[in-house]
Amino acid sequence: MKSGHEAAEITASGIGKAYGDFHALRDISLTIGSGEFLTLLGPSGSGKSTFLMILAGFETPTSGTLRKNGADITGVPAEKRAFGMVFQGYALFPHMTVEQNIAFPLQVQGRADADIKRSVNTIIDRVGLRGHEKKRPSGLSGGQQQRVALARALVFEPSVLLLDEPFSALDKNLRSSMQEEVRRLHQETGTTFVFVTHDQSEALALSTRIGIFNHGQLQQIGTPKDVYERPANRFVAEFLGDVNFLSLSGVKATADGAEGLFEGHPMRISAPGQFVSEHFAIRPEHMVMFEQAPAEGNMLKAEIGDITYLGAETRFGLKTPGGIDLVLQMPTREVKSAFQPGRQVWAGWPANQGFFL
Amino acid sequence: MKSDRLKPALLLGPLVLFLGLAYLVPFLGVMQWSVTLPETGFSQYGKAVSDPLIQSVFLRTFRICLIVTLCAVAAAYAIAYVWVRGTPAQRLVTELCILIPFWISVLTRAFGWVALLSNRGLINTWLQAAGIISEPLTMVRNEFGVVLGMMHFLIPFAVFPIASAMRSLDERVFLAARGMGASRLRIFWSIFVPMTLPGILGAGLMVFVFALGFFITPAILGGGRSVMIAELIYLRLFQSPDWGLGAAISVILMLIVGALLVLMLRLVRPNKMLG
């Protein structure tokens, strides 16, 4: 069921935040579409949390403007913005029961008791907290506390929900089930979600778009597939996952990409509309391992070094005759028994895989 | 293994020995007096609880202690708030205001209040000189003086547990409340105060227990007109032959204090009481 959330579009233009000489954020411009699930991704200290605090109204930017559905809200304090927010560590009220925690934002708004009761009951069912209404946060598990924080942030049907590294304290299994939960809540409510994390797999799994931050600057913003497969720079490429760098010689632009040589192997890369250079990059799982040279596509010869078993996937360290170390990752079920350390193999990939940096 | 248990024992030993010799043994003596002087039995306890004068002193003591506790905790809450959440300059000033009284003897402080509050004291002189009052205000040799003097002494003790409770709060909880649209006043009353309640209760009980045993301050500022229980015990033991009665009152006071301490330990964990 879609509820009464009215999703909002947020536009940041030229947002900057300086503390003395230190620039926590520089010139951030982006639009968060209504109903979007935007993830702000970056290492700690990259400015992503500062940007979230500015969106929430807890921090004021030193430059730039912030608009909500076109109206300037740069100077509007947090208490007047009434965006929902889920904090790292949940920030639940420890002296209140689950019910009281969730009812608090509604009481602040001065809603009628019957109305509050109805809204609280609905959201308790929605986040699966039935039976825990009378408990204090200290009597709940991490995942349950997380649900209370989500319920409390969503119960007043905010137009924007901000989430600041909400899953950082949860173990891996709970994390993925909470990710599912958040994704479902996003679909059900249709609210604009802005999610901060430093976990790239979480970002890729959840978002409609990802904005990647580093050193206070927005490095790239795009769909998970865009930023993963067509990263704008080396930082984005490496932050989102492992990547192999191949230096090509004799690079020539072609109609739909480029041609060049890597250790004597011809490479034809199809990358329409992309910038072309001698720095070619390809992700470990985009390469396929062959015992014999494949009939088509790009390929290079290498010797297997160490092998790491990761469960569903297996990772191979490869060394080219030129001494370049590469990583190749493939599904474990496709690993052939011949793939043993010291063995000469071929690594190949189709022309449309990989990118230039 | 053996030395692991021996070391703490050695470290604690002198304290236990001192407390045993200086407090426990004399107190056992007092307990003995209470059931042997002037005759063997519990007659002095009967007298202590039925004598209207002693009853009225107990009642006055509880009333004064309650007023002192409420006022001291309220003042300490404000001081602790500035101390924990103020600007660096405010914190420094507050810290000095909390610590300096500790370095001044309780006797000096009591006489200081007399100098300020007495009929020919600073305050009355100034107010009269300014023409605000014609007759001096009676501020000492009554309960007002006693309450003021005791409060002054006890406020710092109440500040520590409250400040400790305030320091342990997660700032994000207040951000969360603000983000939901709550006003500062609302955050203070519905979030901040309830979350510091253990500190408030701990401070209150500690102040109350301390106040019950106050002797010098009420003796000086009450001027014999506002006698509290400790002063009554002193009078019974040193200025009258009723040693048994004085001892019985002491034991009763000790039991009350003990009961309150047990309550305090149940309500607040001892490590939360330390700043």
Coordinates of C-alpha atoms in Angstrom, one line a residue, chain B:
Chain B
M1 CA 47.2 -16.7 41.6
K2 CA 47.8 -16.3 45.3
S3 CA 49.4 -12.9 44.9
D4 CA 46.5 -11.8 42.7
R5 CA 44.2 -12.1 45.6
L6 CA 46.7 -10.9 48.1
K7 CA 47.5 -7.6 46.4
P8 CA 44.0 -6.1 46.6
A9 CA 43.7 -7.4 50.1
L10 CA 47.0 -5.6 51.0
L11 CA 45.8 -2.4 49.3
L12 CA 42.4 -2.5 51.0
G13 CA 43.7 -3.6 54.4
P14 CA 44.7 -0.3 55.9
L15 CA 41.4 1.3 55.0
V16 CA 39.4 -1.6 56.5
L17 CA 41.5 -1.5 59.6
F18 CA 41.1 2.2 60.0
L19 CA 37.4 2.1 59.4
G20 CA 37.1 -0.8 61.9
L21 CA 39.1 1.0 64.6
A22 CA 37.8 4.5 64.1
Y23 CA 34.1 3.8 63.2
L24 CA 33.0 0.3 63.8
V25 CA 34.4 -0.3 67.3
P26 CA 33.2 3.1 68.7
F27 CA 29.8 2.6 67.0
L28 CA 29.5 -0.8 68.7
G29 CA 30.2 1.0 71.9
V30 CA 27.4 3.5 71.2
M31 CA 25.1 0.6 70.4
Q32 CA 26.0 -1.0 73.7
W33 CA 25.3 2.3 75.6
S34 CA 21.9 2.5 73.9
V35 CA 20.8 -0.8 75.5
T36 CA 22.6 -0.6 78.8
L37 CA 22.5 3.1 80.0
P38 CA 20.9 3.9 82.4
E39 CA 19.5 0.3 82.5
T40 CA 19.6 -2.8 80.4
G41 CA 16.8 -3.0 77.7
F42 CA 15.2 -1.1 74.9
S43 CA 13.6 1.6 77.1
Q44 CA 15.7 4.4 75.6
Y45 CA 14.5 3.4 72.1
G46 CA 10.9 3.7 73.4
K47 CA 11.7 7.1 74.7
A48 CA 13.4 8.2 71.5
V49 CA 10.4 7.4 69.4
S50 CA 7.7 8.6 71.8
D51 CA 9.2 11.8 73.2
P52 CA 7.4 14.7 71.5
L53 CA 10.6 16.9 71.6
I54 CA 12.7 14.2 69.9
Q55 CA 9.9 13.6 67.4
S56 CA 9.7 17.3 66.5
V57 CA 13.5 17.4 66.0
F58 CA 13.3 14.3 63.7
L59 CA 10.5 16.0 61.8
R60 CA 12.3 19.3 61.5
T61 CA 15.4 17.4 60.4
F62 CA 13.5 15.6 57.7
R63 CA 11.8 18.8 56.6
I64 CA 15.0 20.8 56.4
C65 CA 16.8 17.9 54.6
L66 CA 14.0 17.6 52.1
I67 CA 14.0 21.4 51.3
V68 CA 17.8 21.4 51.1
T69 CA 17.8 18.4 48.9
L70 CA 15.2 19.8 46.5
C71 CA 16.9 23.2 46.3
A72 CA 20.5 21.8 46.1
V73 CA 19.6 19.3 43.3
A74 CA 17.8 22.0 41.3
A75 CA 20.7 24.4 41.6
A76 CA 23.2 21.6 40.9
Y77 CA 21.3 20.6 37.8
A78 CA 21.6 24.1 36.4
I79 CA 25.3 24.2 37.3
A80 CA 26.0 20.8 35.9
Y81 CA 24.2 21.8 32.6
V82 CA 26.5 24.7 32.1
W83 CA 29.5 22.7 33.2
V84 CA 28.8 19.9 30.7
R85 CA 27.2 21.8 27.8
G86 CA 28.5 25.4 28.1
T87 CA 31.2 27.1 26.1
P88 CA 34.8 26.4 27.2
A89 CA 35.0 29.7 29.1
Q90 CA 31.7 28.9 30.9
R91 CA 33.0 25.5 31.8
L92 CA 36.1 26.8 33.4
V93 CA 34.3 29.4 35.5
T94 CA 31.8 26.7 36.6
E95 CA 34.6 24.3 37.5
L96 CA 36.2 26.9 39.7
C97 CA 32.9 27.7 41.4
I98 CA 32.4 24.0 42.1
L99 CA 35.9 23.3 43.3
I100 CA 36.8 26.5 45.4
P101 CA 34.2 25.8 48.1
F102 CA 35.8 22.4 48.6
W103 CA 39.0 24.1 49.7
I104 CA 37.3 26.2 52.4
S105 CA 36.5 24.7 55.7
V106 CA 32.9 24.1 56.6
L107 CA 33.4 26.2 59.7
T108 CA 34.7 29.2 57.8
R109 CA 31.8 28.9 55.4
A110 CA 29.2 28.8 58.2
F111 CA 30.7 31.9 59.8
G112 CA 30.9 33.5 56.4
W113 CA 27.2 33.1 56.0
V114 CA 26.7 34.6 59.5
A115 CA 28.7 37.6 58.5
L116 CA 26.5 38.0 55.4
L117 CA 23.1 37.3 56.8
S118 CA 23.1 38.5 60.4
N119 CA 21.1 41.5 61.5
R120 CA 24.1 43.7 61.3
G121 CA 25.6 41.7 58.4
L122 CA 26.5 42.8 55.0
I123 CA 23.2 42.2 53.3
N124 CA 21.0 43.9 55.9
T125 CA 23.4 46.8 56.1
W126 CA 23.4 47.3 52.4
L127 CA 19.6 46.9 52.1
Q128 CA 19.1 49.4 54.9
A129 CA 21.6 51.8 53.5
A130 CA 19.8 51.6 50.1
G131 CA 16.5 52.3 51.9
I132 CA 14.9 49.1 50.7
I133 CA 14.2 47.9 54.2
S134 CA 13.9 49.7 57.5
E135 CA 14.1 46.8 59.9
P136 CA 16.8 44.1 59.4
L137 CA 15.6 40.8 57.8
T138 CA 16.0 37.8 60.0
M139 CA 18.1 35.5 58.0
V140 CA 20.1 33.6 60.6
R141 CA 19.3 31.8 63.8
N142 CA 16.4 30.2 61.9
E143 CA 15.6 27.6 59.3
F144 CA 16.3 29.9 56.4
G145 CA 19.9 30.3 57.4
V146 CA 20.3 26.6 58.1
V147 CA 18.9 25.7 54.7
L148 CA 21.0 28.2 52.9
G149 CA 24.2 27.2 54.6
M150 CA 23.6 23.5 54.0
M151 CA 22.7 24.0 50.4
H152 CA 25.9 25.9 49.8
F153 CA 27.9 23.1 51.2
L154 CA 26.0 20.3 49.5
I155 CA 25.5 21.6 45.9
P156 CA 29.0 20.5 44.7
F157 CA 28.3 17.0 45.8
A158 CA 25.1 17.0 43.8
V159 CA 26.8 18.4 40.8
F160 CA 29.1 15.4 40.2
P161 CA 26.5 12.6 39.7
I162 CA 24.3 14.9 37.6
A163 CA 27.2 16.0 35.4
S164 CA 28.2 12.4 35.0
A165 CA 24.8 11.5 33.8
M166 CA 24.7 14.4 31.4
R167 CA 28.1 13.5 30.0
S168 CA 27.1 10.0 29.2
L169 CA 24.3 11.1 26.9
D170 CA 24.4 10.4 23.1
E171 CA 24.2 13.8 21.3
R172 CA 22.5 12.1 18.4
V173 CA 19.4 11.5 20.5
F174 CA 18.9 15.2 20.7
L175 CA 19.6 15.7 17.0
A176 CA 17.0 13.0 16.3
A177 CA 14.4 14.8 18.4
R178 CA 15.2 18.1 16.7
G179 CA 14.9 16.5 13.3
M180 CA 11.4 15.5 14.2
G181 CA 10.5 19.1 14.8
A182 CA 10.8 19.1 18.6
S183 CA 11.4 22.5 20.2
R184 CA 14.4 23.1 22.6
L185 CA 12.0 23.2 25.6
R186 CA 10.3 20.0 24.6
I187 CA 13.7 18.3 24.1
F188 CA 14.8 19.4 27.5
W189 CA 11.7 18.2 29.4
S190 CA 10.8 15.1 27.4
I191 CA 14.3 13.8 26.5
F192 CA 17.1 15.5 28.4
V193 CA 15.6 15.5 32.0
P194 CA 14.2 11.9 31.8
M195 CA 17.5 10.6 30.5
T196 CA 19.4 12.2 33.4
L197 CA 16.9 11.0 36.0
P198 CA 19.3 8.4 37.4
G199 CA 21.8 11.1 38.1
I200 CA 19.1 13.3 39.7
L201 CA 17.9 10.5 42.0
G202 CA 21.5 9.6 42.9
A203 CA 22.3 13.2 43.7
G204 CA 19.1 13.7 45.7
L205 CA 19.7 10.6 47.9
M206 CA 23.3 11.5 48.4
V207 CA 22.5 15.1 49.4
F208 CA 19.7 13.9 51.7
V209 CA 21.9 11.3 53.5
F210 CA 24.7 13.9 53.9
A211 CA 22.2 16.5 55.2
L212 CA 20.8 14.2 57.8
G213 CA 24.1 14.1 59.6
F214 CA 24.9 17.8 59.4
F215 CA 26.1 19.3 62.7
I216 CA 28.3 22.4 62.5
T217 CA 26.3 24.3 59.9
P218 CA 22.9 24.0 61.6
A219 CA 24.5 24.6 65.0
I220 CA 26.0 27.9 63.8
L221 CA 23.4 29.1 61.4
G222 CA 20.5 27.8 63.4
G223 CA 21.8 29.4 66.6
G224 CA 20.2 26.8 68.8
R225 CA 16.7 27.6 67.7
S226 CA 16.6 25.3 64.7
V227 CA 18.1 22.1 66.3
M228 CA 18.6 19.2 64.0
I229 CA 19.1 15.6 64.9
A230 CA 23.0 15.6 65.0
E231 CA 23.0 18.6 67.3
L232 CA 20.4 16.9 69.5
I233 CA 22.6 13.8 69.8
Y234 CA 25.5 16.0 70.7
L235 CA 23.5 17.8 73.4
R236 CA 22.3 14.4 74.9
L237 CA 25.8 13.0 75.0
F238 CA 27.9 16.0 76.1
Q239 CA 25.6 18.4 77.9
S240 CA 23.3 16.0 79.8
P241 CA 23.6 12.6 81.5
D242 CA 21.2 10.9 78.9
W243 CA 24.0 8.9 77.2
G244 CA 21.7 6.0 76.6
L245 CA 19.0 8.2 74.9
G246 CA 21.7 10.0 72.8
A247 CA 23.1 6.6 71.7
A248 CA 19.6 5.3 70.9
I249 CA 18.9 8.3 68.7
S250 CA 22.3 7.8 67.0
V251 CA 21.4 4.2 66.2
I252 CA 18.0 5.1 64.8
L253 CA 19.7 7.8 62.6
M254 CA 22.3 5.2 61.5
L255 CA 19.5 2.8 60.5
I256 CA 17.7 5.4 58.4
V257 CA 20.9 6.4 56.7
G258 CA 21.7 2.7 56.0
A259 CA 18.3 2.1 54.5
L260 CA 18.7 5.2 52.3
L261 CA 22.1 4.0 51.1
V262 CA 20.7 0.6 50.2
L263 CA 18.0 2.4 48.2
M264 CA 20.6 4.6 46.5
L265 CA 22.7 1.6 45.5
R266 CA 19.7 -0.1 44.0
L267 CA 18.6 3.0 42.0
V268 CA 22.0 4.1 40.8
R269 CA 25.1 2.0 40.1
P270 CA 27.9 3.4 42.2
N271 CA 30.2 3.9 39.3
K272 CA 27.6 6.4 37.8
M273 CA 28.0 8.6 40.9
L274 CA 31.5 9.5 40.1
G275 CA 32.3 12.5 38.0

